[in-house]
PDB file of C-alpha atoms in Angstrom:
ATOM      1  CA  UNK A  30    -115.568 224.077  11.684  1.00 34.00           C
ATOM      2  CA  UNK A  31    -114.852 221.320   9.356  1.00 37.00           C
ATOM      3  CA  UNK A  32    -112.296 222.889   7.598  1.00 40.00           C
ATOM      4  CA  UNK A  33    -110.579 223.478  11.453  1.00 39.00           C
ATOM      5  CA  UNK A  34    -110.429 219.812  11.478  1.00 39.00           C
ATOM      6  CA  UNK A  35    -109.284 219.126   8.175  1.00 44.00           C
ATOM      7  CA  UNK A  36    -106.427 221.701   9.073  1.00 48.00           C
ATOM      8  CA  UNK A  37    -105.996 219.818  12.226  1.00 41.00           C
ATOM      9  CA  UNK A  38    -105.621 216.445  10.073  1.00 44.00           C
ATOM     10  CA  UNK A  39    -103.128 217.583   8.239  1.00 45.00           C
ATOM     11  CA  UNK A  40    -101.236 218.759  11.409  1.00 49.00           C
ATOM     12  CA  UNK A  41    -101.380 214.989  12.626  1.00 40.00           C
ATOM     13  CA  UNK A  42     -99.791 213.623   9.316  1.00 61.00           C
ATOM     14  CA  UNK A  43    -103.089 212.884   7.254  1.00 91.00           C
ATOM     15  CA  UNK A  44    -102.260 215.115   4.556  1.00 95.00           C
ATOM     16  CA  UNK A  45    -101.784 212.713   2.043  1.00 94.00           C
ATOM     17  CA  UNK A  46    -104.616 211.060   3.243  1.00 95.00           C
ATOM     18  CA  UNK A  47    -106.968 214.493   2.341  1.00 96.00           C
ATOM     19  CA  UNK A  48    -105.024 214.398  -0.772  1.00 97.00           C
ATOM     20  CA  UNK A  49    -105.991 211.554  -1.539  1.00 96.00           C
ATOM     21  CA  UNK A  50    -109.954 211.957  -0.819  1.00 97.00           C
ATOM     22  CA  UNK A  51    -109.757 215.120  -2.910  1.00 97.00           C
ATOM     23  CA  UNK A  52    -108.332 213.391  -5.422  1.00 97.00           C
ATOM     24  CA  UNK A  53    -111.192 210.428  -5.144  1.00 97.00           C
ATOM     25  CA  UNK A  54    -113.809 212.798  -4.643  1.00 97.00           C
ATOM     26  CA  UNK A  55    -113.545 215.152  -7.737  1.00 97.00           C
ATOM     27  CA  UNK A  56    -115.438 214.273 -10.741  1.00 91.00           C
ATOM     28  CA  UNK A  57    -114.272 213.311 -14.098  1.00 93.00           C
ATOM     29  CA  UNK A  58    -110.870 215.050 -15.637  1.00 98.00           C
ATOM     30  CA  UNK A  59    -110.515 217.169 -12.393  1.00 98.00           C
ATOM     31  CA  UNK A  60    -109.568 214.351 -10.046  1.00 97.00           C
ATOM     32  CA  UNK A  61    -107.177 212.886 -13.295  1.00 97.00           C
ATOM     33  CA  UNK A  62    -105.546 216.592 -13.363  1.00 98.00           C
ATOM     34  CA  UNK A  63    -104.761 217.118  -9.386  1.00 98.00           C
ATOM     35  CA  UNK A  64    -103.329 212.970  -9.418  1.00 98.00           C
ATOM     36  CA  UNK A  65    -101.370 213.907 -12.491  1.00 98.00           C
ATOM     37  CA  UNK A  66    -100.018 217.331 -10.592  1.00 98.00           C
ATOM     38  CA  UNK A  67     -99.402 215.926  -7.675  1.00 98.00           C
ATOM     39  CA  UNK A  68     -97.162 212.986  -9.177  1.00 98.00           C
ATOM     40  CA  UNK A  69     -94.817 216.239 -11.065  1.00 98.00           C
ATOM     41  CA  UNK A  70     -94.123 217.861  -7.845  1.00 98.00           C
ATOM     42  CA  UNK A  71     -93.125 214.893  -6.038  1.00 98.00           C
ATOM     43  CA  UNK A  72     -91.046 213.589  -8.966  1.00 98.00           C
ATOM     44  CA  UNK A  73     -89.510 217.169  -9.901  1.00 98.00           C
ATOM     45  CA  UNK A  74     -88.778 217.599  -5.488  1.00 98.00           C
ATOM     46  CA  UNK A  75     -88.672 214.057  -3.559  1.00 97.00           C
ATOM     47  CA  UNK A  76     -87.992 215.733  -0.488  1.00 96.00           C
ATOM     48  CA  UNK A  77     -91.613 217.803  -1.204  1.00 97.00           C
ATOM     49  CA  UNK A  78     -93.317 218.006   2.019  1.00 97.00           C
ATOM     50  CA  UNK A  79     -97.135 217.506   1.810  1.00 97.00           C
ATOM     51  CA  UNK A  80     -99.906 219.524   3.782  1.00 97.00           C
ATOM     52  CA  UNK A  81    -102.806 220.702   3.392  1.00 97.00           C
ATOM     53  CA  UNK A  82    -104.076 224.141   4.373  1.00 96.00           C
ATOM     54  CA  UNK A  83    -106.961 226.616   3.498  1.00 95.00           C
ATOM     55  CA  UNK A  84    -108.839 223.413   2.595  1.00 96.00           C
ATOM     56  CA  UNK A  85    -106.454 222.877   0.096  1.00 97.00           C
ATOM     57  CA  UNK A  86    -103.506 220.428  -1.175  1.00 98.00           C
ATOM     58  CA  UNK A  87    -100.578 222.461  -0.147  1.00 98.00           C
ATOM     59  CA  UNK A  88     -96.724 221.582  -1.303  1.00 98.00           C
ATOM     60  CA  UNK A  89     -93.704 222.848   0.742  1.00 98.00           C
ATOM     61  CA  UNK A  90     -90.064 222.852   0.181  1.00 97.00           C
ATOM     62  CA  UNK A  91     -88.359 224.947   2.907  1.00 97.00           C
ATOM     63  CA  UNK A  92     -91.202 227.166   2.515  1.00 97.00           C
ATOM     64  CA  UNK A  93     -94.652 227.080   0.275  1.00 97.00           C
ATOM     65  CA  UNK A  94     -94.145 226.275  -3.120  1.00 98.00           C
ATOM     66  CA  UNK A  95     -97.851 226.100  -4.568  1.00 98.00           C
ATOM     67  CA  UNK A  96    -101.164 224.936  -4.196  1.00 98.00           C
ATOM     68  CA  UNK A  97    -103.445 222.946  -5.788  1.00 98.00           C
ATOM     69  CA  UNK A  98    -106.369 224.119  -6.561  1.00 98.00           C
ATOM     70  CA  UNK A  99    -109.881 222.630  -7.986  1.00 97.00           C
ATOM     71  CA  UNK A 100    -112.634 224.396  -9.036  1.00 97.00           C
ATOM     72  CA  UNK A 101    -115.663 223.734 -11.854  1.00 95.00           C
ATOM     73  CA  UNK A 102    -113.495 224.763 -14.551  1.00 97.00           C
ATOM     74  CA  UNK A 103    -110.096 224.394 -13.850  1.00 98.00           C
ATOM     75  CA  UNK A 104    -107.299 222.573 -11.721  1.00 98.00           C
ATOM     76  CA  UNK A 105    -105.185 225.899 -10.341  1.00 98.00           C
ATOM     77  CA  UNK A 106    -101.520 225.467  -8.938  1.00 98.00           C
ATOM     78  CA  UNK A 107    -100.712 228.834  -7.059  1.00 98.00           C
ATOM     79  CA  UNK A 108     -97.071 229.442  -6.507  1.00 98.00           C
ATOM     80  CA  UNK A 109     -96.488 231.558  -3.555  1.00 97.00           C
ATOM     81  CA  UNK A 110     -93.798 233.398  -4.876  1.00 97.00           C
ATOM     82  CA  UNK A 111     -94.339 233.296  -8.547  1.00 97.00           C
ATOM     83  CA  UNK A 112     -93.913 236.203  -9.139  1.00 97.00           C
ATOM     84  CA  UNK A 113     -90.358 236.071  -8.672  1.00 97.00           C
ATOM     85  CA  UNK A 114     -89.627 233.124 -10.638  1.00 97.00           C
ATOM     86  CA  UNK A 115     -88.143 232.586 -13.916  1.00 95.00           C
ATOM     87  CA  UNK A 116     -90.843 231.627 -16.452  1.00 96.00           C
ATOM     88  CA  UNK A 117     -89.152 231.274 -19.791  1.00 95.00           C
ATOM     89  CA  UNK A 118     -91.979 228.716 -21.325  1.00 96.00           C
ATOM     90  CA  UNK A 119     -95.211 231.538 -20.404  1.00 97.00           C
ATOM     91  CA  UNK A 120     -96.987 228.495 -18.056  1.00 98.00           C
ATOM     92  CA  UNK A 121     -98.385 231.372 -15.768  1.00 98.00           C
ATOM     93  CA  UNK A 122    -101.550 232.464 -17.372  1.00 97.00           C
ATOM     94  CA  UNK A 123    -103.118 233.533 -14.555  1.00 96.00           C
ATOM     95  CA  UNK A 124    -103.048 236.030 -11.131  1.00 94.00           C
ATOM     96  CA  UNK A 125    -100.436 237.695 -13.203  1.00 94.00           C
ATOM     97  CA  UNK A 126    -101.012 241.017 -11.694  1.00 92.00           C
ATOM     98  CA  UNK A 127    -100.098 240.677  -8.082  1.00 89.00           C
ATOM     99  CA  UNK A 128     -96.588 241.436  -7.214  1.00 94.00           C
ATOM    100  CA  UNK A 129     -96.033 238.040  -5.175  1.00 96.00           C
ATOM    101  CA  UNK A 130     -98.188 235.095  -6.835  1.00 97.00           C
ATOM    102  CA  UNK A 131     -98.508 233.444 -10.129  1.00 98.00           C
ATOM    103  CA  UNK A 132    -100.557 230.522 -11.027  1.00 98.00           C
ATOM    104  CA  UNK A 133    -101.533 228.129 -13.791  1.00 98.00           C
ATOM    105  CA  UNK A 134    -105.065 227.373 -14.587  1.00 98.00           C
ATOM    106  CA  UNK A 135    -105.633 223.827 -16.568  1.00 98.00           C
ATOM    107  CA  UNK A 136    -108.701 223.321 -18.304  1.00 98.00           C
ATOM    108  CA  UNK A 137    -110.296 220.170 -19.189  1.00 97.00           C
ATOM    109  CA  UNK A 138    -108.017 218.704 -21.986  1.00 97.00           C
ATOM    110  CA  UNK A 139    -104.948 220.619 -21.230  1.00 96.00           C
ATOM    111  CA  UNK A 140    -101.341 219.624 -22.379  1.00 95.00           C
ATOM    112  CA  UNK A 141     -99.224 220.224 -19.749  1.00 97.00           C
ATOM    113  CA  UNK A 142     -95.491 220.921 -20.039  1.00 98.00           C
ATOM    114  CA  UNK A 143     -94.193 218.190 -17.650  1.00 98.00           C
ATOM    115  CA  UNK A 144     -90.464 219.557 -18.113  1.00 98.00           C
ATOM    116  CA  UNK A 145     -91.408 223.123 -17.450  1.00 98.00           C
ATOM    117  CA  UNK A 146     -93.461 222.452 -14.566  1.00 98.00           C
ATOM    118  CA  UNK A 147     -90.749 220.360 -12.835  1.00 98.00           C
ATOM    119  CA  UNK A 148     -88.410 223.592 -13.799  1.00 98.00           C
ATOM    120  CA  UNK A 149     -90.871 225.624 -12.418  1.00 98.00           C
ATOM    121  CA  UNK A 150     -91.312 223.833  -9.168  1.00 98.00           C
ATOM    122  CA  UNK A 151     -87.273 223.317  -8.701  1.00 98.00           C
ATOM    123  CA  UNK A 152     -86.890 226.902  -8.770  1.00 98.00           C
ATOM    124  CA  UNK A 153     -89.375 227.757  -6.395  1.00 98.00           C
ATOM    125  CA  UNK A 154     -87.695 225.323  -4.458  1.00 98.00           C
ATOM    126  CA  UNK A 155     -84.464 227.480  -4.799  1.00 98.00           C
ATOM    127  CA  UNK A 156     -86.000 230.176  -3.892  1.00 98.00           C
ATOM    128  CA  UNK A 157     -86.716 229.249  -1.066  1.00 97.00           C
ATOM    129  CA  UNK A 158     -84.025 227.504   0.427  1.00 96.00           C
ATOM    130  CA  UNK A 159     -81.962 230.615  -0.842  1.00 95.00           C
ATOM    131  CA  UNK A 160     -84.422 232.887   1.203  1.00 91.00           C
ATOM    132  CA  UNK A 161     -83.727 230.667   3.966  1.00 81.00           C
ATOM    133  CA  UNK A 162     -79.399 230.896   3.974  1.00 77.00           C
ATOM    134  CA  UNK A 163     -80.810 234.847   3.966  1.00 59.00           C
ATOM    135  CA  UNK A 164     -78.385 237.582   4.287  1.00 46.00           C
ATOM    136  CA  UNK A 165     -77.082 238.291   7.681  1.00 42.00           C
ATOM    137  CA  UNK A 166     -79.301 240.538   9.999  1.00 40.00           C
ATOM    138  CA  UNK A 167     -79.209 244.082   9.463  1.00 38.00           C
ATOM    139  CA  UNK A 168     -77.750 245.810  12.883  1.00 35.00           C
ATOM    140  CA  UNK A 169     -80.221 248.500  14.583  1.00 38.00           C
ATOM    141  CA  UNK A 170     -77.295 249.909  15.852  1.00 37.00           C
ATOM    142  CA  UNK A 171     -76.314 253.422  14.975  1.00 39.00           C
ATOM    143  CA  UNK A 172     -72.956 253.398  12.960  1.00 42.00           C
ATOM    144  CA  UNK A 173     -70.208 253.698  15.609  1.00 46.00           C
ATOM    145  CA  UNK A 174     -71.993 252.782  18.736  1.00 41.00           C
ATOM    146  CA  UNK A 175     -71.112 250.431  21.619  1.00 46.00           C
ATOM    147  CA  UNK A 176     -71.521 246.983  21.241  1.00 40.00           C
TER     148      UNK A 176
END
């Protein structure tokens, strides 16, 4: 039920707010990693819409873009369409095998490639504003039918 209401939160505009208790409330270079993510997606898409969903930190650009992850290891940021994303640097290194996600772990004492992130992030950004402009509907009309 708590996560209902976190969800709920979010809905209200307290997303950042969650954000920022997650942020608080993880432990040593885990809390450091998330603040530091956070900061690249809002400085690589100003107009980045924050929520937060599935108990998560969620980032959303005419769609998802990623998530951000913590767990006892690493910091994760799951892109929802990864998959189809250019990647010229190799920062996916993990949930490479699904045909619609990607994500990047960080371990404790990571370098992380601030220009190829904010890349990484515009494009998904493109993505989806291109998937929004669409193609036109497809007719269910039989070729040479009345209107």
């Amino acid at each position: 039920m708590m996560k209902r209401t976190a969800d709920t939160n979010a809905a209200t505009g307290n997303a950042s707010a969650l954000i920022d208790a997650r942020i608080a409330g993880l432990p040593g270079w885990r809390g450091a990693m998330l603040a530091r993510l956070r900061a690249l997606v809002r400085a690589a898409d100003p107009e980045v819409l924050e929520e937060w969903k599935w108990g998560n930190p969620v980032w959303s650009h005419d769609g998802l873009i990623c998530t951000g992850e913590s767990y006892k290891s690493v910091v994760k940021m799951t892109f929802a369409k990864g998959a189809s994303l250019p990647d010229p640097t190799g920062l996916f290194n993990s949930s490479l095998e699904g045909n619609v996600r990607r994500a990047i772990d960080f371990h404790e004492g990571a370098k992380v490639d601030e220009k190829a992130l904010k890349a990484l992030i515009r494009a998904a950004v493109a993505l989806n504003q291109a998937a929004g402009r669409g193609a036109p509907a497809k007719s269910t009309r039989s070729p040479g039918s009345a209107a």
